[in-house]
Coordinates of C-alpha atoms in Angstrom, one line a residue:
M30 CA 33.9 19.6 -38.9
I31 CA 32.7 18.3 -35.5
S32 CA 35.4 17.3 -33.0
T33 CA 35.6 13.8 -31.6
E34 CA 34.9 15.3 -28.1
H35 CA 31.8 17.0 -29.2
L36 CA 30.6 13.9 -31.0
C37 CA 31.1 11.8 -27.9
I38 CA 29.1 14.4 -25.8
S39 CA 26.3 14.5 -28.4
L40 CA 26.1 10.7 -28.4
L41 CA 26.1 10.7 -24.6
N42 CA 23.2 13.2 -24.5
L43 CA 21.1 10.8 -26.6
C44 CA 21.6 7.9 -24.3
K45 CA 18.5 6.7 -22.5
S46 CA 19.7 3.4 -21.1
L47 CA 22.8 1.8 -19.5
K48 CA 23.3 -0.3 -22.6
S49 CA 23.6 2.7 -24.8
I50 CA 25.9 4.4 -22.2
K51 CA 28.2 1.4 -22.4
Q52 CA 28.4 1.6 -26.2
V53 CA 29.4 5.3 -26.1
H54 CA 31.8 4.5 -23.3
A55 CA 33.5 2.0 -25.5
F56 CA 33.7 4.7 -28.2
S57 CA 35.4 7.0 -25.8
Y58 CA 38.0 4.3 -25.1
K59 CA 38.6 3.7 -28.8
T60 CA 39.0 7.4 -29.6
G61 CA 41.4 8.1 -26.6
L62 CA 38.9 10.2 -24.7
K63 CA 38.8 7.9 -21.7
N64 CA 40.9 10.2 -19.4
D65 CA 39.4 13.5 -20.6
P66 CA 38.1 15.1 -17.4
L67 CA 35.2 16.7 -19.2
I68 CA 34.1 13.4 -20.8
A69 CA 34.7 11.5 -17.6
G70 CA 32.5 13.9 -15.6
K71 CA 29.7 13.7 -18.2
F72 CA 29.7 9.9 -18.1
L73 CA 29.6 10.0 -14.3
L74 CA 26.7 12.5 -14.3
H75 CA 24.6 10.4 -16.7
C76 CA 25.2 7.1 -14.9
A77 CA 24.9 8.5 -11.3
V78 CA 21.9 10.8 -11.8
L79 CA 20.3 10.8 -15.2
I80 CA 20.0 7.1 -16.1
T81 CA 17.9 4.7 -13.9
N82 CA 19.6 1.8 -12.2
A83 CA 23.1 2.8 -13.4
I84 CA 24.6 3.8 -10.0
E85 CA 26.9 0.7 -9.8
Y86 CA 28.3 1.5 -13.2
A87 CA 28.9 5.1 -12.1
H88 CA 30.8 3.8 -9.1
C89 CA 33.0 1.7 -11.4
L90 CA 33.6 4.7 -13.6
F91 CA 34.5 6.8 -10.6
L92 CA 37.1 4.2 -9.3
D93 CA 38.8 4.4 -12.7
I94 CA 39.3 8.1 -12.6
P95 CA 42.9 8.8 -11.3
K96 CA 42.3 12.2 -9.6
P97 CA 38.6 12.9 -9.3
D98 CA 37.7 16.6 -8.7
A99 CA 35.0 18.1 -6.4
F100 CA 32.4 17.9 -9.2
M101 CA 33.0 14.2 -9.6
Y102 CA 32.9 13.5 -5.9
N103 CA 29.6 15.5 -5.6
T104 CA 28.1 13.7 -8.6
L105 CA 28.7 10.3 -7.0
I106 CA 27.5 11.4 -3.6
R107 CA 24.4 12.8 -5.2
G108 CA 23.8 9.6 -7.1
F109 CA 24.1 7.4 -4.0
S110 CA 21.9 9.8 -2.0
E111 CA 19.1 9.4 -4.6
S112 CA 19.6 5.6 -4.9
N113 CA 18.1 2.7 -2.9
S114 CA 21.2 2.7 -0.8
P115 CA 21.7 6.3 0.4
K116 CA 24.0 5.2 3.2
R117 CA 26.7 4.5 0.6
A118 CA 27.1 8.2 0.0
F119 CA 28.9 8.6 3.4
T120 CA 31.9 6.4 2.3
T121 CA 32.4 8.7 -0.8
F122 CA 31.9 11.8 1.3
V123 CA 34.5 10.7 3.9
E124 CA 37.0 9.9 1.0
M125 CA 36.3 13.4 -0.5
C126 CA 37.1 15.1 2.9
R127 CA 40.5 13.3 2.8
N128 CA 41.3 14.3 -0.7
S129 CA 39.4 17.4 -1.5
R130 CA 37.6 20.3 0.2
P131 CA 33.8 19.7 0.3
D132 CA 31.6 22.6 -0.9
S133 CA 28.0 23.6 -0.3
Y134 CA 26.8 21.0 -2.9
S135 CA 28.7 18.3 -1.1
F136 CA 27.0 19.1 2.2
A137 CA 23.6 19.4 0.6
F138 CA 23.8 16.0 -1.1
I139 CA 25.2 14.2 1.9
L140 CA 22.5 15.7 4.2
K141 CA 19.9 14.4 1.7
A142 CA 21.5 11.0 2.1
A143 CA 21.3 11.3 5.9
A144 CA 17.6 12.3 5.6
L145 CA 16.6 9.5 3.3
S146 CA 18.4 6.9 5.4
R147 CA 17.1 8.4 8.7
C148 CA 20.7 8.6 10.0
F149 CA 20.1 11.3 12.7
R150 CA 23.6 10.8 14.2
S151 CA 25.4 11.0 10.9
G152 CA 23.3 14.1 10.1
I153 CA 24.6 15.8 13.3
Q154 CA 28.2 14.8 12.4
V155 CA 27.8 16.4 9.0
H156 CA 26.3 19.5 10.6
C157 CA 29.3 19.8 12.9
L158 CA 31.6 19.5 9.9
G159 CA 29.6 22.2 8.1
L160 CA 30.2 24.5 11.1
K161 CA 34.0 23.8 10.8
Y162 CA 33.9 24.8 7.1
G163 CA 31.7 27.8 7.8
L164 CA 28.9 26.5 5.5
D165 CA 26.2 26.1 8.1
T166 CA 24.8 29.6 7.4
H167 CA 24.8 29.0 3.6
L168 CA 21.2 29.3 2.4
F169 CA 21.4 26.0 0.4
V170 CA 23.1 24.0 3.2
G171 CA 20.8 25.6 5.9
T172 CA 17.7 24.6 4.0
T173 CA 18.9 21.1 3.6
L174 CA 19.8 20.9 7.3
V175 CA 16.2 21.9 8.2
S176 CA 14.9 19.1 5.9
M177 CA 17.3 16.5 7.3
Y178 CA 16.5 17.2 10.9
A179 CA 12.7 17.2 10.2
E180 CA 12.9 14.0 8.2
C181 CA 14.8 12.3 11.1
G182 CA 12.2 13.4 13.6
G183 CA 14.3 16.2 15.2
L184 CA 11.9 19.0 14.8
E185 CA 13.4 21.0 17.6
F186 CA 16.8 20.9 15.8
A187 CA 15.2 21.8 12.5
R188 CA 13.5 24.8 14.2
K189 CA 16.7 25.9 15.8
V190 CA 18.6 25.9 12.5
F191 CA 15.7 27.6 10.8
D192 CA 15.5 30.4 13.4
G193 CA 19.3 30.9 13.2
M194 CA 19.5 31.3 9.5
P195 CA 20.4 34.9 8.5
E196 CA 18.6 34.5 5.2
R197 CA 15.6 32.4 4.2
N198 CA 13.8 31.9 0.9
V199 CA 10.5 30.3 0.1
V200 CA 12.2 26.9 -0.2
T201 CA 13.5 27.2 3.4
W202 CA 10.0 28.1 4.7
N203 CA 8.5 25.2 2.7
A204 CA 11.1 22.9 4.3
M205 CA 10.0 23.9 7.8
V206 CA 6.3 23.5 6.9
T207 CA 7.1 20.1 5.4
G208 CA 8.9 19.1 8.6
F209 CA 6.0 19.9 10.8
S210 CA 3.4 18.2 8.6
R211 CA 5.5 15.0 8.1
C212 CA 5.8 14.7 11.8
G213 CA 2.1 15.0 12.2
D214 CA 2.3 18.4 13.9
M215 CA -0.2 20.3 11.8
E216 CA -0.5 23.0 14.5
G217 CA 3.2 23.9 14.0
A218 CA 2.8 23.7 10.2
E219 CA -0.1 26.1 10.3
E220 CA 1.8 28.5 12.5
V221 CA 4.8 28.6 10.1
F222 CA 2.5 28.7 7.0
G223 CA 0.8 31.7 8.5
L224 CA 4.1 33.5 9.1
M225 CA 5.4 33.0 5.6
P226 CA 6.4 36.3 4.0
M227 CA 6.0 34.7 0.6
R228 CA 4.3 31.5 -0.7
D229 CA 4.4 29.5 -3.8
L230 CA 2.2 26.7 -5.0
N231 CA 4.4 24.2 -3.3
S232 CA 3.7 25.9 0.0
W233 CA 0.0 25.2 -0.4
N234 CA 0.6 21.7 -1.6
V235 CA 2.8 20.8 1.3
M236 CA 0.1 21.9 3.8
L237 CA -2.5 20.0 1.8
A238 CA -0.4 16.8 1.9
G239 CA 0.0 17.3 5.6
Y240 CA -3.7 17.4 6.3
V241 CA -4.2 14.3 4.1
K242 CA -1.4 12.4 5.9
A243 CA -3.0 13.3 9.2
G244 CA -6.3 11.8 8.0
E245 CA -8.1 15.2 8.2
V246 CA -9.7 14.8 4.8
E247 CA -12.5 17.3 5.4
V248 CA -10.0 20.0 6.5
A249 CA -7.9 19.1 3.4
E250 CA -10.9 19.6 1.1
K251 CA -11.7 23.0 2.6
F252 CA -8.0 24.0 2.3
F253 CA -7.9 22.7 -1.3
L254 CA -10.7 25.1 -2.3
K255 CA -8.6 28.0 -1.1
I256 CA -5.5 27.2 -3.2
P257 CA -5.2 30.0 -5.8
D258 CA -3.9 28.1 -8.8
K259 CA -4.2 24.4 -8.3
D260 CA -1.9 22.1 -10.3
G261 CA -1.7 18.3 -10.9
V262 CA 0.0 17.8 -7.5
S263 CA -3.0 19.5 -5.7
W264 CA -5.6 17.4 -7.5
S265 CA -3.5 14.2 -7.1
T266 CA -3.1 14.8 -3.4
M267 CA -6.8 15.1 -2.9
I268 CA -7.6 12.0 -5.0
V269 CA -5.0 9.9 -3.1
G270 CA -6.2 11.3 0.2
F271 CA -9.8 10.3 -0.5
A272 CA -8.7 6.9 -1.6
Q273 CA -6.6 6.3 1.5
N274 CA -9.5 7.3 3.7
C275 CA -12.1 5.1 2.0
C276 CA -13.9 8.1 0.5
F277 CA -14.3 6.4 -2.9
D278 CA -17.1 8.4 -4.4
E279 CA -15.2 11.6 -3.6
A280 CA -12.0 10.2 -5.2
F281 CA -14.0 9.3 -8.4
G282 CA -15.7 12.7 -8.3
Y283 CA -12.5 14.7 -8.0
F284 CA -10.9 12.7 -10.8
R285 CA -13.9 13.4 -13.1
E286 CA -13.8 17.1 -12.2
M287 CA -10.0 17.3 -12.9
L288 CA -10.7 15.9 -16.4
R289 CA -13.6 18.3 -16.9
I290 CA -11.5 21.4 -16.3
G291 CA -8.9 20.1 -18.8
M292 CA -6.3 19.0 -16.3
R293 CA -4.2 16.1 -17.7
P294 CA -3.9 13.3 -15.1
N295 CA -0.4 12.3 -13.9
E296 CA 1.0 9.1 -12.6
V297 CA 0.0 9.9 -9.0
S298 CA -3.6 10.8 -9.8
L299 CA -4.0 7.7 -12.0
T300 CA -2.6 5.3 -9.3
G301 CA -4.7 7.1 -6.7
V302 CA -8.0 6.7 -8.5
L303 CA -7.1 3.1 -9.4
S304 CA -6.5 2.5 -5.7
A305 CA -10.0 3.8 -5.0
C306 CA -11.4 1.3 -7.6
S307 CA -9.3 -1.4 -6.1
Q308 CA -10.6 -0.9 -2.6
A309 CA -14.2 -0.3 -3.6
G310 CA -14.3 -3.2 -6.1
A311 CA -15.3 -0.7 -8.9
F312 CA -14.6 -3.0 -11.8
E313 CA -16.6 -1.1 -14.5
F314 CA -15.0 2.2 -13.6
A315 CA -11.6 0.6 -13.6
K316 CA -12.2 -0.7 -17.2
I317 CA -13.2 2.9 -18.3
L318 CA -10.0 4.2 -16.7
H319 CA -8.0 1.5 -18.4
A320 CA -9.4 2.4 -21.8
F321 CA -8.8 6.1 -21.0
M322 CA -5.1 5.5 -20.1
E323 CA -4.6 3.5 -23.3
K324 CA -6.1 6.4 -25.3
L325 CA -3.7 8.9 -23.7
G326 CA -0.7 6.6 -24.2
L327 CA -0.1 6.2 -20.4
I328 CA -0.6 2.5 -20.1
W329 CA 3.1 1.8 -20.4
I330 CA 4.0 3.7 -17.2
S331 CA 5.3 1.0 -14.8
S332 CA 3.5 2.2 -11.7
V333 CA 0.2 2.5 -13.6
N334 CA 0.6 -1.0 -14.9
N335 CA 1.2 -2.3 -11.4
A336 CA -1.8 -0.4 -10.1
L337 CA -3.9 -1.9 -12.9
V338 CA -2.8 -5.4 -12.0
D339 CA -3.7 -4.8 -8.4
T340 CA -7.0 -3.2 -9.3
Y341 CA -8.2 -6.0 -11.5
S342 CA -7.0 -8.6 -9.0
R343 CA -8.9 -6.9 -6.1
C344 CA -12.0 -6.4 -8.3
G345 CA -12.0 -10.2 -8.7
N346 CA -10.9 -10.5 -12.4
V347 CA -7.6 -12.2 -12.2
C348 CA -7.6 -13.0 -15.9
M349 CA -7.5 -9.3 -16.8
A350 CA -4.8 -8.7 -14.2
R351 CA -2.7 -11.5 -15.7
L352 CA -3.2 -10.0 -19.2
I353 CA -1.9 -6.7 -18.1
F354 CA 1.0 -8.4 -16.4
E355 CA 2.0 -10.4 -19.5
R356 CA 1.7 -7.3 -21.7
M357 CA 4.1 -5.2 -19.6
Q358 CA 6.9 -3.9 -21.8
G359 CA 10.5 -4.2 -20.7
E360 CA 11.7 -5.9 -17.5
K361 CA 9.1 -6.4 -14.8
S362 CA 9.9 -5.0 -11.4
V363 CA 9.7 -6.8 -8.1
I364 CA 6.5 -4.8 -7.5
S365 CA 5.0 -6.1 -10.8
W366 CA 5.7 -9.8 -9.9
T367 CA 4.5 -9.3 -6.3
S368 CA 1.3 -7.7 -7.4
M369 CA 0.4 -10.6 -9.6
I370 CA 1.4 -13.2 -7.1
A371 CA -0.8 -11.4 -4.5
G372 CA -3.7 -11.3 -6.9
L373 CA -3.5 -15.0 -7.5
A374 CA -3.2 -15.6 -3.8
M375 CA -6.3 -13.6 -3.0
Q376 CA -8.3 -15.5 -5.5
G377 CA -7.3 -18.8 -4.0
Y378 CA -5.0 -19.9 -6.9
A379 CA -2.1 -21.0 -4.6
E380 CA -0.6 -23.4 -7.2
K381 CA -0.5 -20.7 -9.9
A382 CA 0.9 -18.2 -7.3
M383 CA 3.7 -20.6 -6.5
A384 CA 4.4 -21.3 -10.2
L385 CA 4.7 -17.5 -10.8
F386 CA 7.0 -17.2 -7.8
M387 CA 9.3 -19.9 -9.4
E388 CA 9.1 -18.0 -12.7
M389 CA 10.2 -14.8 -10.9
E390 CA 13.2 -16.6 -9.4
A391 CA 14.1 -18.1 -12.7
S392 CA 14.1 -14.6 -14.3
G393 CA 16.9 -13.7 -11.9
L394 CA 14.9 -11.2 -9.9
R395 CA 15.2 -11.5 -6.1
P396 CA 11.9 -11.6 -4.2
D397 CA 11.6 -9.1 -1.3
G398 CA 9.8 -9.3 2.0
I399 CA 6.5 -8.3 0.5
T400 CA 6.7 -11.0 -2.1
F401 CA 7.1 -13.6 0.6
I402 CA 4.1 -12.2 2.5
S403 CA 2.1 -12.8 -0.7
I404 CA 3.3 -16.3 -1.2
L405 CA 2.8 -17.2 2.4
Y406 CA -0.7 -15.8 2.2
A407 CA -1.4 -18.1 -0.8
C408 CA -0.2 -21.1 1.2
S409 CA -2.2 -20.1 4.2
H410 CA -5.5 -19.8 2.4
A411 CA -5.0 -23.1 0.6
G412 CA -3.9 -25.1 3.6
L413 CA -0.5 -25.8 2.2
I414 CA 1.4 -26.1 5.5
E415 CA 4.5 -27.9 4.2
E416 CA 5.0 -25.4 1.3
G417 CA 4.4 -22.4 3.6
C418 CA 7.1 -23.6 6.0
R419 CA 9.5 -24.1 3.2
Y420 CA 9.0 -20.6 1.9
F421 CA 9.4 -19.2 5.4
S422 CA 12.7 -21.0 5.8
E423 CA 13.9 -19.9 2.3
M424 CA 13.4 -16.3 3.2
K425 CA 16.4 -16.2 5.5
E426 CA 18.4 -19.2 4.3
K427 CA 18.3 -18.5 0.6
Y428 CA 17.7 -14.7 0.4
G429 CA 18.9 -13.4 3.7
I430 CA 15.6 -11.7 4.4
E431 CA 15.0 -11.4 8.2
P432 CA 11.3 -12.3 8.9
A433 CA 9.2 -9.3 10.0
I434 CA 6.1 -9.4 12.2
E435 CA 4.0 -9.7 9.1
H436 CA 5.7 -13.0 8.1
Y437 CA 5.3 -14.4 11.6
G438 CA 1.6 -13.5 11.3
C439 CA 1.3 -15.4 8.1
M440 CA 2.7 -18.5 9.7
V441 CA 0.3 -18.2 12.7
D442 CA -2.5 -17.9 10.2
L443 CA -1.2 -20.9 8.2
Y444 CA -1.3 -23.2 11.3
G445 CA -4.5 -21.6 12.6
R446 CA -6.6 -22.1 9.5
A447 CA -5.5 -25.7 9.2
G448 CA -6.7 -26.3 12.8
Q449 CA -3.2 -26.7 14.3
L450 CA -4.0 -24.2 17.0
H451 CA -1.6 -25.4 19.6
K452 CA 1.2 -25.4 17.1
A453 CA 0.3 -21.8 16.2
Y454 CA 0.3 -21.0 19.9
D455 CA 3.7 -22.5 20.5
F456 CA 5.0 -20.8 17.3
I457 CA 4.0 -17.4 18.8
L458 CA 5.7 -18.2 22.1
Q459 CA 9.0 -19.1 20.3
M460 CA 9.0 -16.0 18.1
P461 CA 12.3 -14.0 18.4
I462 CA 10.4 -10.7 18.3
A463 CA 7.5 -9.8 20.6
P464 CA 4.1 -10.6 19.2
N465 CA 1.8 -7.7 18.7
P466 CA -2.0 -7.7 19.1
I467 CA -2.5 -8.6 15.4
I468 CA -0.6 -11.9 16.0
W469 CA -2.8 -12.9 18.9
R470 CA -5.9 -11.6 17.1
T471 CA -5.0 -14.0 14.2
L472 CA -5.0 -16.9 16.6
L473 CA -8.2 -15.8 18.2
G474 CA -9.8 -15.8 14.8
A475 CA -8.6 -19.3 14.2
C476 CA -10.0 -20.4 17.6
S477 CA -13.4 -18.9 16.4
I478 CA -13.3 -20.9 13.2
H479 CA -12.5 -24.2 15.0
G480 CA -14.5 -23.5 18.2
N481 CA -11.6 -23.9 20.6
I482 CA -13.0 -22.1 23.7
D483 CA -10.2 -23.0 26.1
L484 CA -7.4 -21.6 23.9
A485 CA -9.5 -18.6 23.0
E486 CA -9.7 -17.7 26.6
Q487 CA -5.9 -17.9 27.0
V488 CA -5.4 -15.7 23.9
K489 CA -8.1 -13.3 25.2
K490 CA -6.1 -12.7 28.3
R491 CA -3.0 -11.8 26.3
L492 CA -5.0 -9.6 23.9
F493 CA -6.9 -7.7 26.6
E494 CA -3.6 -6.9 28.4
M495 CA -2.2 -5.4 25.2
D496 CA -5.2 -3.8 23.5
P497 CA -8.2 -3.9 26.0
N498 CA -10.4 -1.5 24.0
N499 CA -10.5 -3.3 20.6
S500 CA -14.2 -4.0 20.0
G501 CA -13.5 -6.6 17.4
D502 CA -11.7 -8.9 19.9
H503 CA -14.7 -8.7 22.2
V504 CA -17.1 -9.5 19.4
L505 CA -15.0 -12.4 18.2
L506 CA -14.9 -13.9 21.7
S507 CA -18.6 -13.3 22.1
N508 CA -19.1 -15.2 18.8
I509 CA -17.1 -18.2 20.1
Y510 CA -19.3 -18.3 23.3
A511 CA -22.5 -17.9 21.2
V512 CA -21.7 -20.8 18.9
A513 CA -21.0 -23.0 22.0
G514 CA -24.3 -21.8 23.6
K515 CA -22.5 -20.3 26.6
W516 CA -25.0 -17.3 26.9
K517 CA -23.8 -16.2 30.3
D518 CA -20.3 -15.7 28.9
V519 CA -21.8 -13.9 25.9
S520 CA -23.7 -11.6 28.3
S521 CA -20.5 -11.0 30.3
V522 CA -18.5 -9.9 27.2
R523 CA -21.4 -7.7 25.9
N524 CA -21.7 -6.0 29.3
S525 CA -18.0 -5.4 29.3
M526 CA -18.3 -3.8 25.9
T527 CA -21.1 -1.6 27.2
S528 CA -19.2 -0.5 30.3
H529 CA -16.1 0.4 28.3
K530 CA -18.3 2.1 25.7
L531 CA -17.0 -0.2 22.9
N532 CA -19.2 -0.3 19.8
K533 CA -19.2 -3.2 17.3
T534 CA -17.9 -2.3 13.9
P535 CA -20.9 -2.2 11.6
G536 CA -20.8 -4.6 8.7
W537 CA -21.2 -3.0 5.3
S538 CA -21.0 -4.2 1.7
M539 CA -20.7 -2.3 -1.6
I540 CA -21.8 -3.1 -5.1
E541 CA -21.2 -1.2 -8.3
V542 CA -24.2 -0.6 -10.5
D543 CA -24.0 1.5 -13.7
K544 CA -20.6 2.9 -12.5
V545 CA -22.2 4.1 -9.2
M546 CA -21.2 2.5 -5.8
Y547 CA -24.1 1.5 -3.5
S548 CA -23.3 0.7 0.1
F549 CA -25.5 -1.4 2.4
V550 CA -25.3 -1.8 6.2
A551 CA -26.6 -4.8 8.1
G552 CA -30.2 -4.2 9.2
E553 CA -30.4 -0.6 8.0
K554 CA -33.8 1.1 7.6
R555 CA -35.9 1.1 4.5
N556 CA -35.5 3.8 1.9
K557 CA -35.8 3.9 -1.9
I558 CA -32.6 1.9 -2.5
T559 CA -32.8 -0.5 0.5
G560 CA -36.5 -1.0 -0.1
E561 CA -35.6 -2.6 -3.5
A562 CA -33.0 -4.8 -1.8
Y563 CA -35.3 -5.9 1.0
D564 CA -38.2 -6.8 -1.3
K565 CA -35.9 -8.8 -3.6
L566 CA -34.2 -10.5 -0.6
E567 CA -37.5 -11.6 0.9
E568 CA -38.4 -13.3 -2.5
I569 CA -34.9 -14.9 -2.7
M570 CA -35.0 -16.3 0.9
L571 CA -38.5 -17.7 0.4
K572 CA -37.4 -19.5 -2.8
L573 CA -34.3 -20.9 -1.0
K574 CA -36.3 -22.1 2.0
I575 CA -38.8 -23.9 -0.3
G576 CA -35.7 -25.6 -1.8
G577 CA -34.6 -26.8 1.7
Y578 CA -32.4 -24.0 2.9
I579 CA -32.1 -23.8 6.8
P580 CA -30.5 -20.6 8.2
E581 CA -27.2 -21.0 10.0
S582 CA -27.8 -18.7 13.0
G583 CA -25.5 -20.2 15.6
G584 CA -23.1 -17.2 15.6
V585 CA -25.8 -14.7 16.4
L586 CA -24.7 -12.9 19.5
H587 CA -28.0 -12.9 21.4
D588 CA -29.8 -15.7 23.3
V589 CA -33.1 -15.1 21.4
E590 CA -35.7 -17.2 19.6
D591 CA -34.8 -19.0 16.4
E592 CA -37.1 -16.8 14.4
E593 CA -35.4 -13.6 15.6
K594 CA -32.0 -15.2 14.8
E595 CA -33.1 -16.0 11.3
D596 CA -34.2 -12.4 10.8
A597 CA -30.9 -11.1 12.0
V598 CA -28.7 -13.2 9.6
S599 CA -31.1 -12.6 6.7
K600 CA -30.4 -8.8 6.9
H601 CA -26.6 -9.1 6.6
S602 CA -25.2 -6.4 4.3
E603 CA -23.8 -8.8 1.6
K604 CA -27.2 -10.4 1.2
L605 CA -28.8 -6.9 0.7
A606 CA -26.0 -6.0 -1.8
V607 CA -26.6 -9.2 -3.8
A608 CA -30.4 -8.7 -3.8
F609 CA -30.0 -5.1 -5.0
G610 CA -27.6 -6.2 -7.8
M611 CA -30.1 -8.8 -8.9
T612 CA -32.8 -6.2 -9.3
R613 CA -30.6 -3.7 -11.2
L614 CA -28.1 -5.6 -13.2
C615 CA -29.0 -7.4 -16.4
K616 CA -29.0 -11.2 -16.6
G617 CA -25.6 -12.7 -17.2
R618 CA -23.6 -10.0 -15.4
V619 CA -21.2 -11.0 -12.6
L620 CA -22.3 -9.6 -9.2
R621 CA -19.1 -8.1 -7.5
I622 CA -19.5 -7.4 -3.8
V623 CA -16.9 -5.9 -1.4
K624 CA -17.5 -6.5 2.4
N625 CA -15.5 -4.9 5.3
L626 CA -15.8 -7.9 7.6
R627 CA -15.4 -11.7 7.2
V628 CA -18.3 -13.3 5.5
C629 CA -20.4 -15.4 8.0
T630 CA -21.2 -19.1 7.5
D631 CA -24.8 -18.4 6.7
C632 CA -24.1 -15.8 4.0
H633 CA -21.5 -18.0 2.5
M634 CA -24.1 -20.8 2.2
V635 CA -26.7 -18.5 0.8
M636 CA -24.3 -17.2 -1.9
K637 CA -23.6 -20.7 -3.0
L638 CA -27.4 -21.5 -3.2
I639 CA -28.2 -18.2 -5.1
S640 CA -25.5 -19.0 -7.6
K641 CA -27.0 -22.4 -8.2
V642 CA -30.7 -21.6 -8.1
Y643 CA -30.5 -18.3 -10.1
K644 CA -27.6 -19.4 -12.4
L645 CA -25.5 -16.4 -11.3
E646 CA -21.8 -15.8 -10.7
I647 CA -21.1 -13.9 -7.5
V648 CA -17.6 -12.6 -6.6
L649 CA -17.4 -11.5 -3.0
R650 CA -14.3 -10.0 -1.5
D651 CA -14.4 -10.0 2.3
R652 CA -11.8 -8.8 4.8
S653 CA -9.8 -12.0 4.4
R654 CA -10.0 -13.2 0.8
F655 CA -12.1 -13.6 -2.4
H656 CA -15.0 -16.0 -2.8
S657 CA -16.2 -16.8 -6.3
F658 CA -19.6 -18.5 -6.3
K659 CA -20.7 -20.4 -9.3
D660 CA -23.0 -23.4 -9.8
G661 CA -23.4 -23.8 -6.1
L662 CA -19.7 -24.0 -5.4
C663 CA -17.2 -21.5 -4.0
S664 CA -13.6 -21.0 -5.1
C665 CA -12.4 -21.2 -1.5
K666 CA -13.6 -24.8 -1.3
D667 CA -15.2 -23.9 2.1
Y668 CA -11.7 -23.3 3.5
W669 CA -11.6 -19.8 4.7

């Protein structure tokens, strides 16, 4: 016959949620096992480490234990160190030192808390205490010390501990390699990697992640090919690396190859390839991935759902994004709500974004700083100044969130887009934190939209002092002068760019056709692909001109004849992408374009006309927002 103690432990091992834990805990009270040290330790372990979001309950359990032993202290320290509030581990550690002797596990867990909370000073204090107890040379503790110092940016301390260790294993070597790579010192990482007496797959993956983080994708790819036995981490790292560095075709290719060799995708590789779809606007490929994930039963993973919401939103299909959001099982996280609010904001659905924000508040979930960036973005792009100001105030007054530079940037954008340029300027001057170049650049962009040369020149002085070599600022200022017809000033800015060897960022646009991404650059030479686009574009422009279209060429940067200006704007990348899509995609299909720069006034007008004359729907995502063109109208209501 099974004992009550064994029954309680068996039931506890079956628990997968805090609710079930509480039920078994009630059973332990009823059967008199509440004060059994073994049972108490098991409950503590489950709540602190094994069950998600149960650390607070673990802390309550711990406080109810009369004389906790070292295992119980270590369990709670470990739980706090792995939680969203790792600093709380220090209070428990200090209490342990008063009541019990810490062991190697205690030091390893508290050093992890110091690393995750970036508490360099606390880490040093723990190191000193480890010296007192003679545990600094312990292999487990020494390895954690190396990781802690490296995570806190103290590479010289990490190396000193590493060099002084009497014994090292492969985990210790990997910790040192990780430290160098995370601090961006790939030269140091390569040196240690080369000296390693033994390597495991993790050693190779750490180096690979370091190259990816440093943006050295080509080096990472060559290194990837040398890895003896690649695993899911290796493939995921490459896919994410390609996505982060805008190598979308490579990300798709590696994902396909991973499936071809029979490797099952994991959470990271799926979110990585969805990120590539999101950035490239690869809607059709995203739909295939969605179906594939449903087939494998992976659709209910929270991070994958959030990535799908973001992907569909950024591909211009907010209805699919909302469907995924509504179908999410269990409680939605802050990330889920924020992704959906951001999707609605990007599409220009400010009222719906605000309604969803209120729904989130009503659910009892607290918005975070990123949520407020999304809702402020929605207000900014809809010209809702009063609402935006209210949300900005609520951040601190209602939720205690201190505004970051991004929130101040949203407010500058809010005032600037609405034409309240001097209010935006005064707002910047009154900011409690120093404005960065992005803040001033936002105001310069608003000056460009509203043609305020005087204020633009004031902003230019500020910007050029902080970031003199940003080509985009020079181009923006040159645009403002060109629209005003001040060609001498245009020439001066262009000469300054030439003398400082600053090149204008080329405009490009992408379109997905038959699950292949095609990229077009403004004014690029003819080839087989661009030839199709140019031929179709000439036909389109002729038809529009017959219908009364007059090119808007005021923003062209050169003082040239009108015919040359018309030719320049007619070859913008988004026009080429749309023309190519019209030749390749069947009638009735939505043309989805992604552009790296802000759409110009002429292209915006042309897209509206094409949608009306050719009965097409065009979804264009530029650097700033989405524009959905249909029946001669745009979703932005010409407010962008």
